[in-house]
Coordinates of N, CA and C in Angstrom, one line a residue:
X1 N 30.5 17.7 7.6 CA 29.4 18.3 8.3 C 28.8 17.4 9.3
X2 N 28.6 17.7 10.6 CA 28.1 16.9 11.4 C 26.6 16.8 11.6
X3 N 26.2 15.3 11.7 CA 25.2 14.9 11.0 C 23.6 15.4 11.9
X4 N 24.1 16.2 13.0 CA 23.3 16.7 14.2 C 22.6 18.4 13.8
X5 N 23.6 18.6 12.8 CA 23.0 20.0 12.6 C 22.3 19.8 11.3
X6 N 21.4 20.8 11.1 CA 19.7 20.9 10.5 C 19.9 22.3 9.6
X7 N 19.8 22.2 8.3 CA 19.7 23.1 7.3 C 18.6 24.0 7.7
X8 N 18.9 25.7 7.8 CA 18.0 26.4 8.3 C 17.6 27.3 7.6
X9 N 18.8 28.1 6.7 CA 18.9 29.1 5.6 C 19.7 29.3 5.2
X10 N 20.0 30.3 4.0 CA 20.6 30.0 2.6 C 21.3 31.7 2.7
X11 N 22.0 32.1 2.7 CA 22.5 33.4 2.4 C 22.7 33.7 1.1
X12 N 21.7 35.2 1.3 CA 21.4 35.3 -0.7 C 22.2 36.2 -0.9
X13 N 21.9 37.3 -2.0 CA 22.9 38.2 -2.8 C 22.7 39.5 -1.6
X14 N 24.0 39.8 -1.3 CA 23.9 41.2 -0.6 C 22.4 42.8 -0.4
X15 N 22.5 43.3 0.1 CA 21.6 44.5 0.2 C 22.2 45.6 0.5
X16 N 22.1 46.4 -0.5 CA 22.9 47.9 0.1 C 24.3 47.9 0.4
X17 N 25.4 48.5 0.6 CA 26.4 48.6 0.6 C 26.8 48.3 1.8
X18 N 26.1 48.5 3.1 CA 26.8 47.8 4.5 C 26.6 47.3 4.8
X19 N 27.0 45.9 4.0 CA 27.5 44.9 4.9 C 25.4 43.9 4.9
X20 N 24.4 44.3 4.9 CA 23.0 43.7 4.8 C 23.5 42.5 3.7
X21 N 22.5 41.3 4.1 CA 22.1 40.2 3.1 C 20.8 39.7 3.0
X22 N 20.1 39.5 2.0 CA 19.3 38.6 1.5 C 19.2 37.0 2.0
X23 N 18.4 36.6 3.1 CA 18.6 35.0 4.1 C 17.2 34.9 3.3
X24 N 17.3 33.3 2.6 CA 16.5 32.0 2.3 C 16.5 31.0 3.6
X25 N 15.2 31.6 4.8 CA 15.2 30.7 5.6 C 14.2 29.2 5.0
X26 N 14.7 28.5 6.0 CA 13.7 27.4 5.9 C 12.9 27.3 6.9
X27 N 12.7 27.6 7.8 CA 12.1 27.9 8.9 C 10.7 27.9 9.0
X28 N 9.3 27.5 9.7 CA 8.5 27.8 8.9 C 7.9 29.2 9.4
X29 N 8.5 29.4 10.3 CA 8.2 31.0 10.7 C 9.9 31.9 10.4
X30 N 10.1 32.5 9.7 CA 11.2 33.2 9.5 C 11.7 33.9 10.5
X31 N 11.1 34.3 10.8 CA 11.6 35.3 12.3 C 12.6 34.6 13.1
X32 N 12.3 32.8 13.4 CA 12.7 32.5 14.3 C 14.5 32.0 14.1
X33 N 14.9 32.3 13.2 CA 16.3 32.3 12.7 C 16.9 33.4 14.0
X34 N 16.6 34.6 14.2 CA 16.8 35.6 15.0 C 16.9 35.0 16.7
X35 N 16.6 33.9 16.9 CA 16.0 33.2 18.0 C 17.2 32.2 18.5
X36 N 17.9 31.7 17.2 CA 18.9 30.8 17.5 C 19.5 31.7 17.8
X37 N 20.7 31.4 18.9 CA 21.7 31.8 19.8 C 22.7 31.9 18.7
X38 N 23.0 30.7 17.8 CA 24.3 29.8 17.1 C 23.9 29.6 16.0
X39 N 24.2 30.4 14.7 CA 24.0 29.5 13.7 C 25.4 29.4 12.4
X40 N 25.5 27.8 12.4 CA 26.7 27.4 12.2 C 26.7 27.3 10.3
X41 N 27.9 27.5 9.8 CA 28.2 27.2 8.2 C 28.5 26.4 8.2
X42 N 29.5 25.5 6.7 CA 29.9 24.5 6.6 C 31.3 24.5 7.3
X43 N 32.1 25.9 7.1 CA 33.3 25.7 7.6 C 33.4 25.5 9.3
X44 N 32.4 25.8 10.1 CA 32.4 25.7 11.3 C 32.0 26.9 11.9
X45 N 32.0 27.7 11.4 CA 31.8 29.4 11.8 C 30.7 29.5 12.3
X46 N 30.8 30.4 13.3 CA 29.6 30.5 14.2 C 28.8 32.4 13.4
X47 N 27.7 32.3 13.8 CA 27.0 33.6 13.3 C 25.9 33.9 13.8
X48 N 25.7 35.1 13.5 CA 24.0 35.3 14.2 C 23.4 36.3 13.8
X49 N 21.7 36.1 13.7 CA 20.9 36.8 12.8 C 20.1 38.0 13.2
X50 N 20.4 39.6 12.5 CA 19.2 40.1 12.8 C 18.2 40.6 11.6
X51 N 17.4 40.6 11.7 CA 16.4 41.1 10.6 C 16.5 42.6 10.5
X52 N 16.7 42.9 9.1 CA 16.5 44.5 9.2 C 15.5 45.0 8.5
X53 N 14.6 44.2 7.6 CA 13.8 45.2 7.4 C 12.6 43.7 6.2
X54 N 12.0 44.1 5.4 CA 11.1 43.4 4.8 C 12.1 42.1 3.9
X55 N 11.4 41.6 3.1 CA 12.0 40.2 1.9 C 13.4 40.0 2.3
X56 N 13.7 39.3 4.2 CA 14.3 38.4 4.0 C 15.5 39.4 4.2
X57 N 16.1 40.8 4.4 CA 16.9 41.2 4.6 C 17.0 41.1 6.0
X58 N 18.6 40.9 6.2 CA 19.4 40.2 7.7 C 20.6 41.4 7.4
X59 N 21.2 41.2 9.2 CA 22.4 41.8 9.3 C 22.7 40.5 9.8
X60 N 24.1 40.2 9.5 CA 24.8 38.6 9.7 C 25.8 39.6 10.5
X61 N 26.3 38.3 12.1 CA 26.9 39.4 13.0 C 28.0 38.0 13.2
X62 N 29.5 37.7 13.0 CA 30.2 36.7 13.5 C 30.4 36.7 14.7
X63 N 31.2 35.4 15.7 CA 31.4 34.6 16.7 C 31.3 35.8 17.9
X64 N 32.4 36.9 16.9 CA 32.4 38.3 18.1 C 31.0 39.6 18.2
X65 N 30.5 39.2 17.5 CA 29.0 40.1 17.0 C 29.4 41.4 16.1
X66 N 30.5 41.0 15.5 CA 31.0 42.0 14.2 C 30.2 41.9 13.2
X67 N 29.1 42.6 12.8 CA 28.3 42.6 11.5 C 29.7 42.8 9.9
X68 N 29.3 42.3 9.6 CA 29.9 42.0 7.8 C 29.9 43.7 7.7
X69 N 31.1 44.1 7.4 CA 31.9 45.5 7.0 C 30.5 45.9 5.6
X70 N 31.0 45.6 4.6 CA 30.6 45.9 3.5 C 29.7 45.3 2.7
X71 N 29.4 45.6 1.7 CA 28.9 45.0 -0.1 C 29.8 43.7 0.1
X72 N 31.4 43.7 -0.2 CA 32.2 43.3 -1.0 C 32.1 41.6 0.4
X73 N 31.9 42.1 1.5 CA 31.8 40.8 2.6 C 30.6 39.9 2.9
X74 N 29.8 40.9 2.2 CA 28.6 39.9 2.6 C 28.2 39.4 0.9
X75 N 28.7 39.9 -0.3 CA 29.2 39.4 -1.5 C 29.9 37.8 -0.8
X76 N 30.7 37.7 -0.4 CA 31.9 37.0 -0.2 C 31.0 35.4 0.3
X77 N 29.6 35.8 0.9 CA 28.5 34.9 1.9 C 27.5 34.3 1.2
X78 N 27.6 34.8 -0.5 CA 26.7 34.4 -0.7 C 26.6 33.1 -0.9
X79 N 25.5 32.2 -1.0 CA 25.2 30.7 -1.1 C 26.1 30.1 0.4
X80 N 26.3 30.3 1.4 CA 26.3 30.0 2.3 C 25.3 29.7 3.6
X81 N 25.5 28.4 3.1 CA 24.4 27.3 4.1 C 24.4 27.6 5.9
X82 N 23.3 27.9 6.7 CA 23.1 28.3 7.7 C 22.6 26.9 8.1
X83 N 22.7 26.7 9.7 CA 23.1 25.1 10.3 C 22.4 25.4 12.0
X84 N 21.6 24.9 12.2 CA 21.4 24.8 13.7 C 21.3 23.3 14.1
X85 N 21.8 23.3 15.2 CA 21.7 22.0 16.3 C 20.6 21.3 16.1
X86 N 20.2 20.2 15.8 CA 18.9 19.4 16.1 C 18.5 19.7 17.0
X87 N 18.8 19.6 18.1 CA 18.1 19.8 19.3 C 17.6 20.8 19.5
X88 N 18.0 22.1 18.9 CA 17.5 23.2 19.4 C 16.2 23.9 18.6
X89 N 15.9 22.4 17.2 CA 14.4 22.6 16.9 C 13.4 22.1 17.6
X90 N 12.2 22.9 17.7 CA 11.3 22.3 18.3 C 10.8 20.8 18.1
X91 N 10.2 19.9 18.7 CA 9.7 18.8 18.4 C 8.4 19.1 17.7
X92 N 8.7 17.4 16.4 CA 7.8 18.0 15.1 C 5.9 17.3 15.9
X93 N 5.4 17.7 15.5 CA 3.6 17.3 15.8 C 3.5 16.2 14.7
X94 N 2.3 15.3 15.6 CA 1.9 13.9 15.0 C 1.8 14.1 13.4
X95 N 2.0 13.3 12.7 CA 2.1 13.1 11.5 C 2.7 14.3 10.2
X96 N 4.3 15.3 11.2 CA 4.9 15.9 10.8 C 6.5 15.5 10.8
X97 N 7.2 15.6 9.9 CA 8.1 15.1 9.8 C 9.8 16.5 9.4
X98 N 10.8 16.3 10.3 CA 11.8 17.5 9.1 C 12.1 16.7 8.2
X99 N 12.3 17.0 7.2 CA 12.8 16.9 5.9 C 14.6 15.9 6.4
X100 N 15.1 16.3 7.5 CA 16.6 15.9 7.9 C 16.3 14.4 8.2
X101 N 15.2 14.7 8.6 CA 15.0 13.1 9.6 C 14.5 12.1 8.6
X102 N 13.9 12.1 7.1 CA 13.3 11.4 6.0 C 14.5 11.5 5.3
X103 N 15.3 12.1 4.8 CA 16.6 12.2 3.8 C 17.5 10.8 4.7
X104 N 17.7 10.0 3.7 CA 18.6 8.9 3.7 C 17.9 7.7 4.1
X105 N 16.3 7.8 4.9 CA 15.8 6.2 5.1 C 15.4 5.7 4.1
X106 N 15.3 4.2 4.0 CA 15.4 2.9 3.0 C 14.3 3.1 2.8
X107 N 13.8 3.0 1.4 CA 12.4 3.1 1.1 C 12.0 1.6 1.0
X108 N 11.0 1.1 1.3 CA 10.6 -0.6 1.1 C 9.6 -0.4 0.4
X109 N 8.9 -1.6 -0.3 CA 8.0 -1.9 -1.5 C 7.7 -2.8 -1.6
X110 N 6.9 -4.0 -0.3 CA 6.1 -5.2 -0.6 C 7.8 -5.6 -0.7
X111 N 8.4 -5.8 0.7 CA 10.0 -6.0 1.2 C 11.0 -6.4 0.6
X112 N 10.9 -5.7 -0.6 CA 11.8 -5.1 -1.6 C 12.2 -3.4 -1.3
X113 N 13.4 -3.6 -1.5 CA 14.4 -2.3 -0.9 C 14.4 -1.2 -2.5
X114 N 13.7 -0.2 -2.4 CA 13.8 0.4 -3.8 C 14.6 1.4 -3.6
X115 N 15.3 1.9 -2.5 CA 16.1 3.2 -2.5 C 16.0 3.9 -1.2
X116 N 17.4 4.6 -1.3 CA 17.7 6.0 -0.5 C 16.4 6.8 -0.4
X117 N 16.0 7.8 0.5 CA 15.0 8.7 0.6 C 16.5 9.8 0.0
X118 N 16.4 10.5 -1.2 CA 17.6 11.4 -1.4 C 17.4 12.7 -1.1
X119 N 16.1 13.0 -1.5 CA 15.9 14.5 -1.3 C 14.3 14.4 -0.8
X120 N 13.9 15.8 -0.3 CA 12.4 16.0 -0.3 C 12.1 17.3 -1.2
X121 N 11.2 17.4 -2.0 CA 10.9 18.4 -2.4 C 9.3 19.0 -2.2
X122 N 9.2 20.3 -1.8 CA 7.8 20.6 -1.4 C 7.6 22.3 -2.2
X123 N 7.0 22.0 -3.3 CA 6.7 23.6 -4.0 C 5.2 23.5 -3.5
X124 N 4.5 23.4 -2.5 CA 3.5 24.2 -2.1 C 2.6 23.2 -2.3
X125 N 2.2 22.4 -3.1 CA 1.0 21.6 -3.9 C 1.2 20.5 -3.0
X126 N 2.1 20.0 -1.6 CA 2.1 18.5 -1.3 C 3.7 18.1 -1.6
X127 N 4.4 17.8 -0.8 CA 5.5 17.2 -0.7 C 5.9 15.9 -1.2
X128 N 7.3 15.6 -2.2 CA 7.2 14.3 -2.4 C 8.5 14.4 -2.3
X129 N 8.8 12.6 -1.9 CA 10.1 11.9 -1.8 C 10.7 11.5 -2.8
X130 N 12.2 11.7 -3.3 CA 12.7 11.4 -4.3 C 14.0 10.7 -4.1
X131 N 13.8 9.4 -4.6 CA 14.4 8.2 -4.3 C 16.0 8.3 -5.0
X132 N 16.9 7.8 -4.8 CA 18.4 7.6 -5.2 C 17.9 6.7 -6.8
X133 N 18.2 7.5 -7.6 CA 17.8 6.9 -9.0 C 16.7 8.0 -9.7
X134 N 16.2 8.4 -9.2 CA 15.3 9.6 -9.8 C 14.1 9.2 -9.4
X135 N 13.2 8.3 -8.6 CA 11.9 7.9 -8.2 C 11.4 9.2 -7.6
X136 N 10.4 9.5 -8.3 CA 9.3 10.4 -7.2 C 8.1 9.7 -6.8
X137 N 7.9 10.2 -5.2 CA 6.9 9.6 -4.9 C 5.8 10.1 -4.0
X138 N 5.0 10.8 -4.1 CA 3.8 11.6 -3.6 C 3.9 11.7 -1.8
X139 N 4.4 12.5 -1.1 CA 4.1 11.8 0.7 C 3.1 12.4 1.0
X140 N 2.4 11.4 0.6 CA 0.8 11.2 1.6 C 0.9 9.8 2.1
X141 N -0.5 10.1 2.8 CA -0.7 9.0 4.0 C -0.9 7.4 2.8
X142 N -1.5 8.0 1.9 CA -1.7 6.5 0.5 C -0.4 5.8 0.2
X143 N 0.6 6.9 -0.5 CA 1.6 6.7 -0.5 C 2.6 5.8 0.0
X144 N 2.9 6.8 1.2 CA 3.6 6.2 2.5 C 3.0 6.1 3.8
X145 N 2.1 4.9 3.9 CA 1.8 4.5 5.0 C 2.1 4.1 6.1
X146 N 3.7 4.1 6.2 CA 4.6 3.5 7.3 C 6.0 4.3 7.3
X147 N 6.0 5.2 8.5 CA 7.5 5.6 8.9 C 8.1 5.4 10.2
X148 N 8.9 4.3 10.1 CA 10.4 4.0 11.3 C 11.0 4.9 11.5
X149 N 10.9 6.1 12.2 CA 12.3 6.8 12.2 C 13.4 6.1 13.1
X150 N 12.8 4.9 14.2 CA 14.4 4.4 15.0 C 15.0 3.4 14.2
X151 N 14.5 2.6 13.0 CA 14.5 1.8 12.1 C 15.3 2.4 10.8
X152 N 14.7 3.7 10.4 CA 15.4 4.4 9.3 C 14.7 3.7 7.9
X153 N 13.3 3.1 8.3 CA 13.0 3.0 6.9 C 11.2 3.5 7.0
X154 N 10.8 3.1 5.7 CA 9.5 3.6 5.2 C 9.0 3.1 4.3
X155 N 7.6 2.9 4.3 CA 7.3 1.7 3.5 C 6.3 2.5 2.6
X156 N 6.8 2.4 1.3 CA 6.0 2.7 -0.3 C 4.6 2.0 -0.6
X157 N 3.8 2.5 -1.0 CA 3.1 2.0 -2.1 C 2.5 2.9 -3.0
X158 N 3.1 2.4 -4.2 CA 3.3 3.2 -5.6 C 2.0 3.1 -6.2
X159 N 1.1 4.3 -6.7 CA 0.3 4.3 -7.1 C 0.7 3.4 -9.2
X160 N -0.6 2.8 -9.3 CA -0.3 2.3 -10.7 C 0.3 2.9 -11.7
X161 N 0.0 4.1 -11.4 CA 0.4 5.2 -12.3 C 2.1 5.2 -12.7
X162 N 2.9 5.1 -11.5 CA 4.1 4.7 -11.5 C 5.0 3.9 -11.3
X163 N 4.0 2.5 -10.7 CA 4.6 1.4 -10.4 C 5.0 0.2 -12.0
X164 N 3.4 1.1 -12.7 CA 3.4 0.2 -14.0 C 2.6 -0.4 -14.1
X165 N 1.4 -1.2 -15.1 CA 0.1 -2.0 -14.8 C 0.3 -3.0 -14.0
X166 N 1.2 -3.7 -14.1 CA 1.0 -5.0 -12.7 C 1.4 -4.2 -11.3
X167 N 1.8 -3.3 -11.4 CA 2.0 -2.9 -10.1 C 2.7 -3.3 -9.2
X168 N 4.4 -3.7 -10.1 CA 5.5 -4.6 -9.9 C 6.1 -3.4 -9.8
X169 N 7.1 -2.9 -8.5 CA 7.7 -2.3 -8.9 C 9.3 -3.2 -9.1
X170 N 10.5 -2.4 -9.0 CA 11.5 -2.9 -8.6 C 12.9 -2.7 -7.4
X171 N 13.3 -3.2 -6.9 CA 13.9 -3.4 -6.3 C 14.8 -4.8 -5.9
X172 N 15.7 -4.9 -4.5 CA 16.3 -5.7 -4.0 C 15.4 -6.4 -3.0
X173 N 15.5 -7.6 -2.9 CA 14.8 -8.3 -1.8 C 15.5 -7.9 0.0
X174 N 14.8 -7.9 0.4 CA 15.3 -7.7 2.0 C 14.2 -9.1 2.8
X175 N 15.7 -9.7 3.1 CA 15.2 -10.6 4.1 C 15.0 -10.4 5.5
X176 N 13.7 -11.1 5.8 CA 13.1 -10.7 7.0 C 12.8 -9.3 7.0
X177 N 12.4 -8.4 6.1 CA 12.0 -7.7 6.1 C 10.5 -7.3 6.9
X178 N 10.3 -6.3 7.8 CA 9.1 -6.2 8.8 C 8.5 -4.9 8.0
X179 N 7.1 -4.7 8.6 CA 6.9 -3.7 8.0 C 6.7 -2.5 9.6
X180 N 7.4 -1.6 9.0 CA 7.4 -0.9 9.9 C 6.1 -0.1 10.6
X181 N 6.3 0.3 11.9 CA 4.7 0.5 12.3 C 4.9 2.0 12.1
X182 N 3.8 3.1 12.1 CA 3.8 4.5 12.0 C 3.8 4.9 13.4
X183 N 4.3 5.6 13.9 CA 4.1 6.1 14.8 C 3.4 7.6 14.8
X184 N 3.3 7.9 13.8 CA 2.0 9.4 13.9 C 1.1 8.9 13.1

């Protein structure tokens, strides 16, 4: 997968017998899947979206604008990952972040190296980062008070609650470690 394209939506279980699917956009306005020109799968395949009707029902149309025949083809789609260009997302607003761009930077800790950023997870209540090893960690401004994105790292501070009463967490030493400045 080339590391330029941006997880957009999720192709769910078919609708109706011709050829309709069920799309898990990520988007934060849904609509705007309809908007990309291109949107690419894992195998490379090109596709494109139209909305047919309420919850997320799409007509998926391939490279030649052939909509999926049947049930049994857009069966064939399901859990298939939808992919747009970085570039072709808008630029994020001050102290907003994609989720693409925080997945994989070094978390630091009082310049100790505690982990991968591995996943983000956000069910509604506040977003948190979840470190290579199973660490979760709250992203707020308390939290994580510092993000490098030209740097690729982010600087932790673990509430007691998780770090433990001294407030030791653990990690690797990084030498000459800087602390990175926020830019939003």
């Amino acid at each position: 997968m080339r590391p330029d394209l941006i997880l957009i939506g999720v192709v769910g279980r078919p609708h109706g017998v011709r050829g309709l699917v069920r799309v898990h956009s990520y988007a934060e306005d849904p609509t705007a899947l309809e908007d990309y020109e291109v949107l690419q799968d894992e195998q490379g395949r090109s596709w494109s979206l139209r909305w047919r009707g309420a919850d997320g029902v799409a007509e998926l149309c391939d490279a030649q604008g052939r909509p999926l025949a049947d049930r049994t083809a857009s069966q064939g789609l399901v859990n298939t990952r939808l992919y747009v260009p970085r570039a072709a997302l808008p630029e994020t607003e001050e102290e907003e972040f994609y989720h693409a761009d925080l997945i994989g930077m070094d978390a630091l800790e009082a310049g100790q190296v505690l982990g991968r950023v591995a996943m983000v997870h956000d069910y509604g209540g506040g977003a948190s980062l979840e470190l290579e090893g199973g660490l979760l960690v709250p992203f707020t401004r308390a939290c994580v008070p510092e993000i490098d994105l030209a740097k690729r790292t982010l600087t932790i501070v673990r509430p007691s609650e998780i770090s433990g009463e001294e407030g030791q967490g653990v990690g690797k030493a990084v030498s000459g470690a800087q602390k990175a400045e926020h830019s939003a």
